[in-house]
PDB file of C-alpha atoms in Angstrom:
ATOM      1  CA  MET A 901       0.000   0.000   0.000  1.00  0.00           C
ATOM      2  CA  ARG A 902       1.060   3.567  -0.725  1.00  0.00           C
ATOM      3  CA  LEU A 903      -0.070   6.784   0.929  1.00  0.00           C
ATOM      4  CA  VAL A 904      -0.338   9.994  -1.117  1.00  0.00           C
ATOM      5  CA  VAL A 905      -0.784  13.076   1.065  1.00  0.00           C
ATOM      6  CA  PHE A 906      -1.932  16.286  -0.618  1.00  0.00           C
ATOM      7  CA  ASP A 907      -1.616  19.863   0.477  1.00  0.00           C
ATOM      8  CA  VAL A 908      -4.818  21.794  -0.275  1.00  0.00           C
ATOM      9  CA  ASP A 909      -4.456  25.528  -0.998  1.00  0.00           C
ATOM     10  CA  GLY A 910      -2.329  26.038  -4.092  1.00  0.00           C
ATOM     11  CA  THR A 911      -2.164  22.302  -4.774  1.00  0.00           C
ATOM     12  CA  LEU A 912      -5.705  20.933  -5.095  1.00  0.00           C
ATOM     13  CA  VAL A 913      -7.623  24.218  -5.080  1.00  0.00           C
ATOM     14  CA  ASP A 914      -6.899  27.787  -6.164  1.00  0.00           C
ATOM     15  CA  SER A 915      -8.059  29.780  -3.160  1.00  0.00           C
ATOM     16  CA  GLN A 916      -5.768  32.768  -3.589  1.00  0.00           C
ATOM     17  CA  GLY A 917      -8.608  35.218  -4.280  1.00  0.00           C
ATOM     18  CA  ASP A 918     -10.304  34.544  -0.967  1.00  0.00           C
ATOM     19  CA  ILE A 919      -6.975  34.316   0.874  1.00  0.00           C
ATOM     20  CA  VAL A 920      -5.948  37.781  -0.322  1.00  0.00           C
ATOM     21  CA  ALA A 921      -9.417  39.219   0.359  1.00  0.00           C
ATOM     22  CA  SER A 922      -9.472  37.766   3.874  1.00  0.00           C
ATOM     23  CA  MET A 923      -5.968  38.987   4.632  1.00  0.00           C
ATOM     24  CA  THR A 924      -6.921  42.441   3.329  1.00  0.00           C
ATOM     25  CA  ALA A 925      -9.852  42.495   5.743  1.00  0.00           C
ATOM     26  CA  ALA A 926      -7.639  41.373   8.635  1.00  0.00           C
ATOM     27  CA  PHE A 927      -5.091  44.121   8.052  1.00  0.00           C
ATOM     28  CA  GLY A 928      -7.835  46.697   7.604  1.00  0.00           C
ATOM     29  CA  ASP A 929      -9.380  45.625  10.902  1.00  0.00           C
ATOM     30  CA  VAL A 930      -6.236  46.701  12.776  1.00  0.00           C
ATOM     31  CA  GLY A 931      -5.508  49.728  10.595  1.00  0.00           C
ATOM     32  CA  LEU A 932      -2.396  48.413   8.885  1.00  0.00           C
ATOM     33  CA  ALA A 933      -1.320  48.648   5.266  1.00  0.00           C
ATOM     34  CA  VAL A 934      -1.989  45.440   3.354  1.00  0.00           C
ATOM     35  CA  PRO A 935       1.110  43.540   2.189  1.00  0.00           C
ATOM     36  CA  ALA A 936       1.668  42.959  -1.493  1.00  0.00           C
ATOM     37  CA  ARG A 937      -0.144  39.988  -3.010  1.00  0.00           C
ATOM     38  CA  ALA A 938       3.133  38.104  -3.481  1.00  0.00           C
ATOM     39  CA  GLU A 939       4.011  38.552   0.188  1.00  0.00           C
ATOM     40  CA  ILE A 940       0.612  37.238   1.256  1.00  0.00           C
ATOM     41  CA  LEU A 941       0.905  34.194  -0.981  1.00  0.00           C
ATOM     42  CA  SER A 942       4.416  33.513   0.310  1.00  0.00           C
ATOM     43  CA  ILE A 943       3.009  32.488   3.707  1.00  0.00           C
ATOM     44  CA  VAL A 944       0.261  30.203   2.369  1.00  0.00           C
ATOM     45  CA  GLY A 945       0.789  26.759   3.870  1.00  0.00           C
ATOM     46  CA  LEU A 946       1.696  27.991   7.314  1.00  0.00           C
ATOM     47  CA  SER A 947      -0.882  27.759  10.063  1.00  0.00           C
ATOM     48  CA  LEU A 948      -2.790  31.029  10.216  1.00  0.00           C
ATOM     49  CA  ASP A 949      -1.484  32.184  13.585  1.00  0.00           C
ATOM     50  CA  VAL A 950       2.110  31.628  12.481  1.00  0.00           C
ATOM     51  CA  ALA A 951       1.474  33.338   9.146  1.00  0.00           C
ATOM     52  CA  MET A 952       0.016  36.409  10.840  1.00  0.00           C
ATOM     53  CA  VAL A 953       3.010  36.790  13.123  1.00  0.00           C
ATOM     54  CA  GLN A 954       5.314  36.641  10.112  1.00  0.00           C
ATOM     55  CA  LEU A 955       3.350  39.290   8.223  1.00  0.00           C
ATOM     56  CA  ALA A 956       2.575  41.614  11.151  1.00  0.00           C
ATOM     57  CA  PRO A 957       4.749  40.753  14.182  1.00  0.00           C
ATOM     58  CA  GLU A 958       3.848  43.917  16.110  1.00  0.00           C
ATOM     59  CA  ALA A 959       0.090  43.756  15.523  1.00  0.00           C
ATOM     60  CA  ASP A 960      -2.786  42.203  17.448  1.00  0.00           C
ATOM     61  CA  THR A 961      -2.493  38.965  15.512  1.00  0.00           C
ATOM     62  CA  GLU A 962      -5.202  37.179  17.488  1.00  0.00           C
ATOM     63  CA  ARG A 963      -7.684  39.825  16.344  1.00  0.00           C
ATOM     64  CA  MET A 964      -6.368  39.535  12.799  1.00  0.00           C
ATOM     65  CA  VAL A 965      -6.819  35.767  12.825  1.00  0.00           C
ATOM     66  CA  ARG A 966     -10.439  36.160  13.943  1.00  0.00           C
ATOM     67  CA  SER A 967     -11.092  38.746  11.247  1.00  0.00           C
ATOM     68  CA  TYR A 968      -9.488  36.567   8.594  1.00  0.00           C
ATOM     69  CA  LYS A 969     -11.511  33.511   9.585  1.00  0.00           C
ATOM     70  CA  ASP A 970     -14.786  35.448   9.685  1.00  0.00           C
ATOM     71  CA  THR A 971     -14.180  36.937   6.240  1.00  0.00           C
ATOM     72  CA  TYR A 972     -13.086  33.633   4.745  1.00  0.00           C
ATOM     73  CA  ALA A 973     -16.111  31.824   6.167  1.00  0.00           C
ATOM     74  CA  HIS A 974     -18.430  34.506   4.750  1.00  0.00           C
ATOM     75  CA  LEU A 975     -16.864  34.245   1.291  1.00  0.00           C
ATOM     76  CA  ARG A 976     -17.073  30.454   1.390  1.00  0.00           C
ATOM     77  CA  ALA A 977     -20.735  30.547   2.424  1.00  0.00           C
ATOM     78  CA  THR A 978     -21.530  33.107  -0.269  1.00  0.00           C
ATOM     79  CA  LYS A 979     -19.596  31.582  -3.156  1.00  0.00           C
ATOM     80  CA  GLY A 980     -19.730  27.857  -2.404  1.00  0.00           C
ATOM     81  CA  ALA A 981     -17.327  25.707  -4.422  1.00  0.00           C
ATOM     82  CA  ALA A 982     -16.349  28.751  -6.493  1.00  0.00           C
ATOM     83  CA  SER A 983     -14.626  30.103  -3.380  1.00  0.00           C
ATOM     84  CA  SER A 984     -11.804  27.581  -3.903  1.00  0.00           C
ATOM     85  CA  PRO A 985     -12.102  25.949  -7.347  1.00  0.00           C
ATOM     86  CA  LEU A 986     -10.254  22.738  -8.048  1.00  0.00           C
ATOM     87  CA  TYR A 987      -7.289  23.114 -10.361  1.00  0.00           C
ATOM     88  CA  PRO A 988      -7.679  21.597 -13.852  1.00  0.00           C
ATOM     89  CA  GLY A 989      -7.091  17.875 -13.651  1.00  0.00           C
ATOM     90  CA  ALA A 990      -7.308  17.691  -9.862  1.00  0.00           C
ATOM     91  CA  ARG A 991     -10.573  15.772  -9.701  1.00  0.00           C
ATOM     92  CA  ASP A 992      -9.491  13.308 -12.378  1.00  0.00           C
ATOM     93  CA  ALA A 993      -6.240  12.664 -10.513  1.00  0.00           C
ATOM     94  CA  LEU A 994      -8.021  12.129  -7.208  1.00  0.00           C
ATOM     95  CA  ASP A 995     -10.516   9.762  -8.835  1.00  0.00           C
ATOM     96  CA  HIS A 996      -7.635   7.864 -10.459  1.00  0.00           C
ATOM     97  CA  PHE A 997      -5.840   7.302  -7.168  1.00  0.00           C
ATOM     98  CA  ALA A 998      -9.040   6.592  -5.238  1.00  0.00           C
ATOM     99  CA  GLY A 999      -9.862   3.867  -7.742  1.00  0.00           C
ATOM    100  CA  ARG A1000      -6.629   2.006  -7.084  1.00  0.00           C
ATOM    101  CA  ASP A1001      -6.488  -0.807  -4.529  1.00  0.00           C
ATOM    102  CA  ASP A1002      -2.886  -0.033  -3.597  1.00  0.00           C
ATOM    103  CA  VAL A1003      -3.243   3.688  -2.790  1.00  0.00           C
ATOM    104  CA  LEU A1004      -4.659   5.589   0.161  1.00  0.00           C
ATOM    105  CA  LEU A1005      -5.212   9.350   0.013  1.00  0.00           C
ATOM    106  CA  GLY A1006      -4.763  11.957   2.713  1.00  0.00           C
ATOM    107  CA  VAL A1007      -4.462  15.703   3.191  1.00  0.00           C
ATOM    108  CA  ALA A1008      -2.142  17.801   5.323  1.00  0.00           C
ATOM    109  CA  THR A1009      -3.138  21.446   5.355  1.00  0.00           C
ATOM    110  CA  GLY A1010      -2.766  24.696   7.212  1.00  0.00           C
ATOM    111  CA  LYS A1011      -6.545  25.022   7.054  1.00  0.00           C
ATOM    112  CA  SER A1012      -8.733  24.559  10.097  1.00  0.00           C
ATOM    113  CA  LYS A1013     -10.901  21.466  10.418  1.00  0.00           C
ATOM    114  CA  ARG A1014     -13.968  23.617   9.779  1.00  0.00           C
ATOM    115  CA  GLY A1015     -12.428  25.042   6.631  1.00  0.00           C
ATOM    116  CA  LEU A1016     -11.314  21.693   5.260  1.00  0.00           C
ATOM    117  CA  ASP A1017     -14.613  19.990   6.044  1.00  0.00           C
ATOM    118  CA  SER A1018     -16.491  22.781   4.248  1.00  0.00           C
ATOM    119  CA  LEU A1019     -14.252  22.574   1.206  1.00  0.00           C
ATOM    120  CA  ILE A1020     -14.576  18.795   0.982  1.00  0.00           C
ATOM    121  CA  ALA A1021     -18.362  19.071   1.206  1.00  0.00           C
ATOM    122  CA  ALA A1022     -18.483  21.833  -1.407  1.00  0.00           C
ATOM    123  CA  HIS A1023     -16.586  19.723  -3.927  1.00  0.00           C
ATOM    124  CA  GLY A1024     -18.267  16.421  -3.111  1.00  0.00           C
ATOM    125  CA  LEU A1025     -15.049  14.810  -1.900  1.00  0.00           C
ATOM    126  CA  GLU A1026     -16.494  13.016   1.125  1.00  0.00           C
ATOM    127  CA  GLY A1027     -14.839   9.639   1.590  1.00  0.00           C
ATOM    128  CA  MET A1028     -11.923  10.523  -0.679  1.00  0.00           C
ATOM    129  CA  PHE A1029      -9.328  11.021   2.074  1.00  0.00           C
ATOM    130  CA  VAL A1030      -8.750   8.398   4.747  1.00  0.00           C
ATOM    131  CA  THR A1031      -6.663  10.786   6.855  1.00  0.00           C
ATOM    132  CA  ARG A1032      -7.152  14.546   7.258  1.00  0.00           C
ATOM    133  CA  GLN A1033      -4.493  16.505   9.101  1.00  0.00           C
ATOM    134  CA  VAL A1034      -5.331  20.138   9.895  1.00  0.00           C
ATOM    135  CA  ALA A1035      -3.865  23.102  11.739  1.00  0.00           C
ATOM    136  CA  ASP A1036      -6.151  22.699  14.759  1.00  0.00           C
ATOM    137  CA  PHE A1037      -4.228  19.693  16.043  1.00  0.00           C
ATOM    138  CA  HIS A1038      -0.626  20.165  14.894  1.00  0.00           C
ATOM    139  CA  PRO A1039       2.292  22.571  14.900  1.00  0.00           C
ATOM    140  CA  SER A1040       2.584  24.566  11.694  1.00  0.00           C
ATOM    141  CA  LYS A1041       4.368  23.194   8.674  1.00  0.00           C
ATOM    142  CA  PRO A1042       7.228  22.417   8.165  1.00  0.00           C
ATOM    143  CA  HIS A1043       7.009  20.489  11.452  1.00  0.00           C
ATOM    144  CA  PRO A1044       6.523  16.797  10.514  1.00  0.00           C
ATOM    145  CA  SER A1045       3.647  16.193  12.946  1.00  0.00           C
ATOM    146  CA  MET A1046       0.922  16.099  10.260  1.00  0.00           C
ATOM    147  CA  ILE A1047       2.700  13.474   8.202  1.00  0.00           C
ATOM    148  CA  HIS A1048       3.646  11.427  11.244  1.00  0.00           C
ATOM    149  CA  ALA A1049      -0.036  11.370  12.259  1.00  0.00           C
ATOM    150  CA  ALA A1050      -1.107  10.384   8.740  1.00  0.00           C
ATOM    151  CA  LEU A1051       1.374   7.503   8.740  1.00  0.00           C
ATOM    152  CA  ASP A1052       0.194   6.363  12.164  1.00  0.00           C
ATOM    153  CA  GLU A1053      -3.486   6.506  11.166  1.00  0.00           C
ATOM    154  CA  THR A1054      -2.987   4.517   7.973  1.00  0.00           C
ATOM    155  CA  GLY A1055      -0.243   2.149   9.100  1.00  0.00           C
ATOM    156  CA  ILE A1056       1.859   3.063   6.074  1.00  0.00           C
ATOM    157  CA  GLU A1057       5.657   3.139   6.294  1.00  0.00           C
ATOM    158  CA  ALA A1058       7.432   6.406   5.493  1.00  0.00           C
ATOM    159  CA  SER A1059       9.167   4.735   2.541  1.00  0.00           C
ATOM    160  CA  ASP A1060       5.745   4.077   0.983  1.00  0.00           C
ATOM    161  CA  ALA A1061       4.411   7.615   1.381  1.00  0.00           C
ATOM    162  CA  VAL A1062       4.706  10.805  -0.646  1.00  0.00           C
ATOM    163  CA  MET A1063       3.741  14.409   0.044  1.00  0.00           C
ATOM    164  CA  VAL A1064       2.402  16.515  -2.834  1.00  0.00           C
ATOM    165  CA  GLY A1065       2.433  20.275  -2.360  1.00  0.00           C
ATOM    166  CA  ASP A1066       3.120  23.679  -3.849  1.00  0.00           C
ATOM    167  CA  THR A1067       5.248  25.365  -1.160  1.00  0.00           C
ATOM    168  CA  ARG A1068       8.645  24.993   0.406  1.00  0.00           C
ATOM    169  CA  PHE A1069       6.821  24.363   3.698  1.00  0.00           C
ATOM    170  CA  ASP A1070       5.312  21.192   2.198  1.00  0.00           C
ATOM    171  CA  MET A1071       8.648  20.027   0.821  1.00  0.00           C
ATOM    172  CA  ASP A1072      10.460  20.715   4.082  1.00  0.00           C
ATOM    173  CA  MET A1073       7.718  18.996   6.099  1.00  0.00           C
ATOM    174  CA  ALA A1074       8.111  15.893   3.942  1.00  0.00           C
ATOM    175  CA  THR A1075      11.874  15.963   4.383  1.00  0.00           C
ATOM    176  CA  ASN A1076      11.495  16.350   8.138  1.00  0.00           C
ATOM    177  CA  ALA A1077       9.139  13.363   8.211  1.00  0.00           C
ATOM    178  CA  GLY A1078      11.361  11.177   6.059  1.00  0.00           C
ATOM    179  CA  VAL A1079       8.925  10.823   3.156  1.00  0.00           C
ATOM    180  CA  ALA A1080       9.286  11.618  -0.539  1.00  0.00           C
ATOM    181  CA  ALA A1081       8.184  15.041  -1.760  1.00  0.00           C
ATOM    182  CA  ILE A1082       6.677  16.077  -5.083  1.00  0.00           C
ATOM    183  CA  GLY A1083       6.264  19.760  -5.853  1.00  0.00           C
ATOM    184  CA  VAL A1084       3.641  21.196  -8.175  1.00  0.00           C
ATOM    185  CA  ALA A1085       4.496  24.102 -10.453  1.00  0.00           C
ATOM    186  CA  TRP A1086       1.050  25.730 -10.531  1.00  0.00           C
ATOM    187  CA  GLY A1087       0.870  26.830  -6.887  1.00  0.00           C
ATOM    188  CA  TYR A1088       1.891  29.799  -4.770  1.00  0.00           C
ATOM    189  CA  HIS A1089       5.643  29.308  -4.367  1.00  0.00           C
ATOM    190  CA  PRO A1090       7.937  29.495  -7.398  1.00  0.00           C
ATOM    191  CA  ARG A1091       9.701  26.381  -8.593  1.00  0.00           C
ATOM    192  CA  THR A1092      12.990  27.828  -7.340  1.00  0.00           C
ATOM    193  CA  GLU A1093      11.738  27.494  -3.743  1.00  0.00           C
ATOM    194  CA  LEU A1094      10.865  23.798  -4.087  1.00  0.00           C
ATOM    195  CA  GLY A1095      14.457  22.644  -3.822  1.00  0.00           C
ATOM    196  CA  ALA A1096      13.683  19.867  -1.346  1.00  0.00           C
ATOM    197  CA  ALA A1097      11.302  18.201  -3.825  1.00  0.00           C
ATOM    198  CA  HIS A1098      12.357  14.904  -5.343  1.00  0.00           C
ATOM    199  CA  GLN A1099      10.500  15.980  -8.477  1.00  0.00           C
ATOM    200  CA  VAL A1100       8.360  18.914  -9.638  1.00  0.00           C
ATOM    201  CA  VAL A1101       5.405  18.295 -11.956  1.00  0.00           C
ATOM    202  CA  ASP A1102       3.758  20.755 -14.326  1.00  0.00           C
ATOM    203  CA  SER A1103       0.316  19.144 -14.477  1.00  0.00           C
ATOM    204  CA  PHE A1104      -1.833  16.611 -12.661  1.00  0.00           C
ATOM    205  CA  ALA A1105      -1.440  14.323 -15.672  1.00  0.00           C
ATOM    206  CA  ASP A1106       2.241  13.974 -14.779  1.00  0.00           C
ATOM    207  CA  LEU A1107       1.557  13.057 -11.149  1.00  0.00           C
ATOM    208  CA  PRO A1108       0.954   9.256 -11.298  1.00  0.00           C
ATOM    209  CA  ALA A1109       4.251   8.591 -13.079  1.00  0.00           C
ATOM    210  CA  ALA A1110       6.100  10.976 -10.749  1.00  0.00           C
ATOM    211  CA  ILE A1111       4.741   9.205  -7.671  1.00  0.00           C
ATOM    212  CA  GLU A1112       5.772   5.799  -9.003  1.00  0.00           C
ATOM    213  CA  LYS A1113       9.268   7.115  -9.743  1.00  0.00           C
ATOM    214  CA  VAL A1114       9.940   8.713  -6.354  1.00  0.00           C
ATOM    215  CA  LEU A1115       8.491   5.809  -4.377  1.00  0.00           C
ATOM    216  CA  GLU A1116      10.545   3.268  -6.316  1.00  0.00           C
ATOM    217  CA  ALA A1117      13.619   5.362  -5.574  1.00  0.00           C
ATOM    218  CA  SER A1118      12.867   5.494  -1.847  1.00  0.00           C
ATOM    219  CA  ALA A1119      11.995   1.810  -1.513  1.00  0.00           C
TER     220      ALA A1119
END
């Protein structure tokens, strides 16, 4: 059996519009200038409290986190699945892996449990992921806790697992957990920051072959 663990924002779904809008609201709530879009996207993948401290270390980050979550929840309720659309090819790739007898799927995300549950419901992905690791219960990436928990829940050895993500936090988390890492080129961190990846793919169509290659190499 193999375990494929996916990041969410920037990997499976393109949520940058709502992320930037929610961060804009959070900064406005405390009267601070909003960072550039690129700076906001650079912290995607971190748990929200850690991300806020990085962006605004002197601010009331607890208040900013509340404002961000309230805005994001409102946008999600208003827009539904359009709030975080799946990237082209994502659903086909998930269906492909879910249809295999030798693969289990999981997620490891900086989202809250509420946020992930809502996204999964919006896209009809219930039952797709046998393990869901969220920010509520773990230190922020790149700490390996999420992957360690996913391995424990599924009984899969680290040599039979791979992390798929779009940020250096995902790649470093995989390295810290002793599992293979595959970067995706369509997300929020440039390819140059995915140096810890065993391989970087340009489309979901390339993912099955990339997973086979990196897992064979780590066996």
